[in-house]
């Protein structure tokens, strides 16, 4: 039985980044690693393994820590649902399984002062992380949807399995044809460096149509390593610090709760925080690392004055999203057909016996579009260019200006549509109906036996910035998550144009011919006032928070340096979504696998380093 006594590395959080690091570091048998994860081990659980069971985990305390934002002024004072995976695999357990799309903008080594964090590096480590299973590239299936994968852009032997969906519902082809009519380019491979256009995304699903998560890919095959210990049900409450030398504060280890017991674990080398964008800043603040004025409010002694923790240039950013739902004519094989118990039973059999059918896949069609697609006259562009960010934070100003430069860069997708999203039937399957903004959109009710289509429209680069801070010294209390959603005219104006464009999409070509009526919103919205009210009422998160412990130069308000070490500490690193300094034009998981792979590359052919080295 491996021992937990003083491992070389303590990893806090067995989620996406934590498990990649654990697996890679423990490849060296002389290195000992202990992962502390607050959730449980959920191996071979059909709620996780079956792709279309995606929403069953949401809001379920076994898998989801279920955060909510503070009441959002820009969203009718609603608290926005913010699920966050809990258990080995972290948010890769609750994700929609979709979307291996890398961001073409990376982390901007030049503009944001992060040397070595650029596209070529991401591509290298993205490939190291992934394995495109053979049937993925079955030429006739892939070509039928206009995809032509670039062999050079996909890994062949990484731990994480990636496939092309085995089953597409009846709306994908009509939607693709409608996109052709509207002049949206087809993108044959959004992972190859340019993710603009419409495409069917590859998924983190294996050849057996089972979801591939950080746990199944990185931990399960390595769990018997004697130098790797994983403790579940272990919630880290704070870091233990010691006075350091010139190289900064030394982190001795962590204090954690397991059951009712408060325990201590010391590390001989490093503590690595991988608890995600909401909990990593919380652990830092509970440990006295943060803004003294916030720590003082909760009676926490200041160990290290690092004002941008949780604030990081006021930038808890999240891809904002809203939903439009349409009722379709006639009988179509969409996820809605599973409302019929007979069809659901048949689909289950199909999945169990042949590993195909609707349960084997998740929403597949994505369009990543530059702003010009919806703002042809450049009116929003003009006004967004002139916007000013109030406040003096250098990093906030810097990233805000960067976003303004992107307005004119047609290579950067600014908006995203996901369609046809499986909607009401999936609620039946998952028995989750409380997610009021999703599947179907708010206020819409659905009739059994009818088919529907939902489009999610997402803003890739909102100008709003929020924060994540502790509300109490009690580690069991959730942090206050402020999004400041829709607090500026540009985000609202861009969203309003995406709404008009989605309406056009639903009226055009082969897809338009299938649509009977839009049911969410309930009536056709003709004025900007009505559209804005609908957007505020239906706005939600698409679960991609970043930036709360950002990687930037310290003078610019950063919390971690390019080796992801926390400024002012000798041996504390953060490796998770919180370090991404500015939102990327993609869902996060592909980029995060690459980040974690890059950080934990410990070359086996050089002398054993005294520290984690970056693979750059
Ligand atoms: C509902 C949902 C759907 C998503 N869908 C997609 C998608 O389709 N495609 C995509 O690319 N991305 C998707 N994402 C985003 C992606 O899954 C996350 O960005 C990614 O998993 C974040 O990785 P991470 O390592 O930062 O944190 P996580 O994977 O969230 O891991 C953090 C881990 O730390 C643990 N932890 C937290 N606090 C403590 C503590 N105090 N002590 C011990 N352990 C702790 C947590 O339990 C968790 O296991 C989705 C996210 C969610 C929530």
Coordinates of N, CA, C and O in Angstrom, one line a residue, residues 28-120:
X28 N 8.0 8.8 -13.1 CA 9.3 8.6 -12.5 C 9.1 7.9 -11.2 O 8.6 8.5 -10.2
X29 N 9.5 6.7 -11.1 CA 9.2 5.9 -9.8 C 9.9 6.5 -8.6 O 9.5 6.2 -7.5
X30 N 10.9 7.4 -8.8 CA 11.6 7.9 -7.6 C 10.8 9.2 -7.1 O 11.3 9.8 -6.1
X31 N 9.8 9.6 -7.8 CA 9.0 10.8 -7.3 C 7.7 10.3 -6.7 O 7.0 9.5 -7.3
X32 N 7.4 10.8 -5.5 CA 6.1 10.4 -4.9 C 5.1 11.5 -5.0 O 5.5 12.7 -4.8
X33 N 3.9 11.1 -5.2 CA 2.8 12.1 -5.5 C 1.6 11.7 -4.7 O 1.2 10.6 -4.6
X34 N 1.0 12.7 -4.0 CA -0.3 12.5 -3.3 C -1.3 13.5 -3.8 O -1.1 14.7 -3.8
X35 N -2.4 13.0 -4.3 CA -3.5 13.8 -4.7 C -4.6 13.9 -3.7 O -5.0 12.8 -3.2
X36 N -5.1 15.1 -3.3 CA -6.2 15.2 -2.4 C -7.4 15.7 -3.1 O -7.3 16.8 -3.7
X37 N -8.4 14.9 -3.2 CA -9.6 15.3 -3.9 C -10.9 15.3 -3.0 O -11.1 14.3 -2.3
X38 N -11.6 16.4 -3.1 CA -12.7 16.5 -2.1 C -13.9 15.6 -2.5 O -14.7 15.2 -1.6
X39 N -14.0 15.2 -3.8 CA -15.1 14.3 -4.2 C -14.7 12.9 -4.1 O -13.8 12.5 -3.4
X40 N -15.5 12.0 -4.8 CA -15.3 10.6 -4.7 C -14.7 10.0 -6.0 O -14.6 10.7 -7.0
X41 N -14.5 8.7 -6.0 CA -14.1 8.0 -7.2 C -15.4 7.5 -7.9 O -16.2 6.9 -7.2
X42 N -15.6 7.8 -9.2 CA -16.8 7.4 -9.8 C -16.6 6.5 -11.0 O -17.2 6.8 -12.1
X43 N -15.8 5.6 -10.9 CA -15.5 4.7 -12.1 C -16.7 3.9 -12.4 O -17.4 3.4 -11.6
X44 N -16.8 3.6 -13.7 CA -17.8 2.7 -14.3 C -19.2 3.1 -13.8 O -20.0 2.3 -13.3
X45 N -19.5 4.3 -13.9 CA -20.8 4.9 -13.5 C -21.5 5.3 -14.8 O -20.9 6.1 -15.6
X46 N -22.7 4.8 -15.1 CA -23.3 5.1 -16.4 C -23.7 6.6 -16.5 O -23.8 7.1 -17.6
X47 N -23.9 7.3 -15.4 CA -24.2 8.7 -15.5 C -23.0 9.5 -16.2 O -23.1 10.5 -16.8
X48 N -21.8 8.9 -16.0 CA -20.6 9.6 -16.5 C -20.2 8.9 -17.8 O -19.9 9.6 -18.8
X49 N -20.3 7.6 -17.9 CA -19.7 6.9 -19.1 C -20.6 7.1 -20.3 O -20.0 7.1 -21.4
X50 N -21.9 7.1 -20.2 CA -22.7 7.1 -21.4 C -22.8 8.6 -21.9 O -23.3 9.5 -21.1
X51 N -22.3 8.9 -23.1 CA -22.2 10.2 -23.5 C -23.5 11.1 -23.4 O -23.4 12.2 -22.8
X52 N -24.6 10.6 -23.8 CA -25.8 11.4 -23.8 C -26.4 11.6 -22.4 O -27.4 12.3 -22.2
X53 N -25.9 11.0 -21.4 CA -26.3 11.2 -20.0 C -25.8 12.5 -19.5 O -25.8 12.7 -18.2
X54 N -25.3 13.3 -20.3 CA -24.4 14.4 -19.9 C -25.0 15.3 -18.8 O -24.3 15.7 -17.9
X55 N -26.3 15.6 -18.8 CA -26.9 16.5 -17.8 C -27.3 15.8 -16.5 O -27.7 16.5 -15.6
X56 N -27.2 14.5 -16.5 CA -27.6 13.8 -15.3 C -26.8 14.2 -14.1 O -27.2 14.1 -12.9
X57 N -25.5 14.5 -14.4 CA -24.6 14.8 -13.3 C -24.8 16.3 -12.7 O -24.4 16.6 -11.6
X58 N -25.4 17.1 -13.6 CA -25.5 18.6 -13.2 C -26.5 18.7 -12.0 O -27.6 18.3 -12.0
X59 N -26.0 19.4 -11.0 CA -26.8 19.7 -9.8 C -26.9 18.5 -8.9 O -27.5 18.6 -7.8
X60 N -26.3 17.4 -9.3 CA -26.3 16.2 -8.4 C -25.1 16.2 -7.5 O -23.9 16.2 -8.0
X61 N -25.3 16.3 -6.2 CA -24.2 16.6 -5.3 C -23.1 15.5 -5.3 O -22.0 15.7 -4.8
X62 N -23.4 14.3 -5.8 CA -22.4 13.3 -5.9 C -21.3 13.7 -6.9 O -20.1 13.3 -6.8
X63 N -21.7 14.5 -8.0 CA -20.7 14.8 -9.0 C -20.4 16.3 -9.1 O -19.5 16.7 -9.9
X64 N -21.3 17.1 -8.6 CA -21.3 18.5 -8.9 C -21.3 19.4 -7.6 O -22.1 19.2 -6.7
X65 N -20.3 20.2 -7.5 CA -20.2 21.1 -6.3 C -21.3 22.2 -6.4 O -21.5 22.9 -5.4
X66 N -21.9 22.4 -7.5 CA -23.0 23.3 -7.7 C -22.9 24.7 -7.1 O -23.4 24.9 -6.0
X67 N -22.2 25.5 -7.8 CA -22.1 26.9 -7.3 C -23.2 27.7 -8.0 O -23.7 27.3 -9.0
X68 N -23.4 28.9 -7.4 CA -24.3 29.9 -8.0 C -23.5 31.2 -8.0 O -22.8 31.4 -7.0
X69 N -23.8 32.0 -8.9 CA -23.2 33.4 -8.9 C -23.9 34.2 -7.8 O -24.9 33.8 -7.3
X70 N -23.3 35.4 -7.6 CA -24.1 36.3 -6.8 C -25.3 36.8 -7.7 O -25.2 36.6 -8.9
X71 N -26.3 37.4 -7.1 CA -27.4 37.9 -8.0 C -26.8 38.9 -9.0 O -26.1 39.8 -8.7
X72 N -27.2 38.6 -10.3 CA -26.6 39.4 -11.4 C -27.5 40.5 -11.8 O -28.6 40.3 -12.4
X73 N -27.1 41.7 -11.6 CA -27.9 42.9 -12.0 C -28.3 42.9 -13.4 O -29.4 43.2 -13.8
X74 N -27.3 42.5 -14.3 CA -27.5 42.5 -15.7 C -28.4 41.3 -16.2 O -28.6 41.1 -17.4
X75 N -28.8 40.4 -15.2 CA -29.6 39.2 -15.6 C -30.8 39.1 -14.7 O -31.1 38.1 -14.2
X76 N -31.4 40.3 -14.5 CA -32.7 40.3 -13.7 C -32.5 39.9 -12.3 O -33.3 39.2 -11.7
X77 N -31.3 40.1 -11.7 CA -31.0 39.8 -10.3 C -31.0 38.3 -10.1 O -31.0 37.9 -8.9
X78 N -30.9 37.5 -11.1 CA -30.8 36.0 -10.9 C -29.5 35.6 -10.5 O -28.5 36.2 -10.9
X79 N -29.4 34.5 -9.8 CA -28.2 33.9 -9.5 C -27.9 32.8 -10.5 O -28.8 31.9 -10.7
X80 N -26.9 32.9 -11.2 CA -26.6 32.0 -12.4 C -26.0 30.7 -11.9 O -25.1 30.6 -11.1
X81 N -26.6 29.6 -12.4 CA -26.1 28.2 -12.1 C -24.7 28.0 -12.6 O -24.5 28.2 -13.8
X82 N -23.8 27.6 -11.8 CA -22.4 27.3 -12.2 C -22.0 26.0 -11.7 O -21.4 25.8 -10.7
X83 N -22.3 24.9 -12.5 CA -21.9 23.6 -12.0 C -20.3 23.5 -12.0 O -19.7 24.2 -12.8
X84 N -19.8 22.6 -11.2 CA -18.4 22.4 -11.2 C -18.1 21.0 -10.7 O -18.6 20.6 -9.7
X85 N -17.5 20.2 -11.6 CA -17.3 18.8 -11.3 C -16.6 18.5 -10.0 O -15.7 19.2 -9.6
X86 N -17.1 17.4 -9.3 CA -16.5 17.1 -8.0 C -16.2 15.6 -8.1 O -17.1 14.8 -8.4
X87 N -15.1 15.1 -7.7 CA -14.7 13.7 -7.8 C -13.5 13.6 -8.8 O -13.2 14.5 -9.5
X88 N -13.0 12.4 -8.8 CA -11.8 12.2 -9.6 C -12.2 12.4 -11.1 O -13.1 11.7 -11.6
X89 N -11.5 13.3 -11.7 CA -11.9 13.7 -13.1 C -12.4 15.1 -13.1 O -12.4 15.8 -14.1
X90 N -12.8 15.6 -11.9 CA -13.2 17.0 -11.8 C -14.3 17.4 -12.8 O -15.3 16.6 -13.0
X91 N -14.2 18.5 -13.5 CA -15.3 18.9 -14.4 C -15.3 18.1 -15.7 O -16.2 18.3 -16.5
X92 N -14.3 17.3 -15.9 CA -14.3 16.4 -17.1 C -15.4 15.3 -16.9 O -15.7 14.6 -17.8
X93 N -15.9 15.2 -15.6 CA -17.0 14.2 -15.4 C -18.3 14.8 -15.8 O -19.2 14.1 -16.2
X94 N -18.5 16.1 -15.7 CA -19.8 16.7 -16.0 C -19.8 17.5 -17.3 O -20.8 18.0 -17.6
X95 N -18.7 17.5 -18.0 CA -18.7 18.3 -19.2 C -19.5 17.6 -20.3 O -19.9 16.5 -20.1
X96 N -19.7 18.4 -21.3 CA -20.6 17.9 -22.4 C -19.9 16.9 -23.3 O -20.4 16.6 -24.3
X97 N -18.7 16.5 -23.0 CA -17.9 15.6 -23.7 C -17.5 16.1 -25.1 O -16.9 15.4 -25.9
X98 N -17.7 17.3 -25.3 CA -17.6 17.7 -26.7 C -16.2 18.4 -26.9 O -15.5 18.7 -26.0
X99 N -16.0 18.6 -28.1 CA -15.3 19.7 -28.5 C -13.8 19.7 -28.2 O -13.4 20.3 -27.3
X100 N -13.2 19.0 -29.1 CA -11.7 19.2 -29.1 C -11.4 20.2 -30.1 O -11.1 20.0 -31.2
X101 N -11.4 21.5 -29.6 CA -11.1 22.6 -30.5 C -10.1 23.4 -29.8 O -10.3 23.8 -28.6
X102 N -9.0 23.6 -30.4 CA -8.0 24.4 -29.7 C -8.2 25.9 -30.1 O -8.6 26.2 -31.2
X103 N -7.8 26.8 -29.2 CA -7.9 28.2 -29.5 C -6.8 28.6 -30.4 O -5.6 28.3 -30.1
X104 N -7.1 29.4 -31.4 CA -6.0 29.8 -32.3 C -5.2 31.0 -31.6 O -4.2 31.4 -32.2
X105 N -5.7 31.5 -30.5 CA -5.0 32.6 -30.0 C -4.0 32.2 -28.8 O -3.2 33.0 -28.4
X106 N -4.2 31.0 -28.4 CA -3.3 30.5 -27.3 C -3.3 31.5 -26.1 O -4.2 32.3 -25.9
X107 N -2.2 31.5 -25.4 CA -2.2 32.4 -24.2 C -1.3 33.7 -24.5 O -0.9 34.4 -23.6
X108 N -1.1 33.9 -25.7 CA -0.5 35.1 -26.1 C 0.8 35.5 -25.4 O 0.9 36.4 -24.6
X109 N 1.8 34.7 -25.7 CA 3.1 34.9 -25.0 C 3.6 36.3 -25.3 O 4.2 36.9 -24.4
X110 N 3.5 36.8 -26.5 CA 4.0 38.1 -26.8 C 3.3 39.2 -26.1 O 3.8 40.0 -25.3
X111 N 2.0 39.2 -26.3 CA 1.2 40.4 -25.8 C 1.0 40.4 -24.3 O 0.8 41.4 -23.7
X112 N 1.0 39.2 -23.7 CA 0.7 39.2 -22.3 C 1.9 38.9 -21.4 O 1.9 38.7 -20.2
X113 N 3.1 38.8 -22.1 CA 4.3 38.6 -21.3 C 4.5 37.2 -20.7 O 4.9 37.1 -19.6
X114 N 4.0 36.2 -21.4 CA 4.2 34.8 -21.0 C 5.0 34.0 -21.9 O 4.4 33.3 -22.8
X115 N 6.3 34.1 -21.9 CA 7.1 33.5 -22.9 C 6.9 32.0 -22.9 O 6.8 31.3 -21.8
X116 N 6.9 31.4 -24.0 CA 6.8 29.9 -24.2 C 5.3 29.4 -24.2 O 5.1 28.2 -24.4
X117 N 4.4 30.3 -24.0 CA 3.0 29.9 -24.1 C 2.4 30.3 -25.4 O 1.7 31.4 -25.5
X118 N 2.6 29.6 -26.4 CA 2.2 30.0 -27.8 C 1.6 28.8 -28.5 O 1.5 27.6 -28.0
X119 N 1.1 29.0 -29.7 CA 0.3 28.0 -30.4 C 1.1 26.7 -30.6 O 0.6 25.6 -30.4
X120 N 2.4 26.9 -31.0 CA 3.2 25.7 -31.3 C 3.3 24.8 -30.1 O 3.3 23.6 -30.2

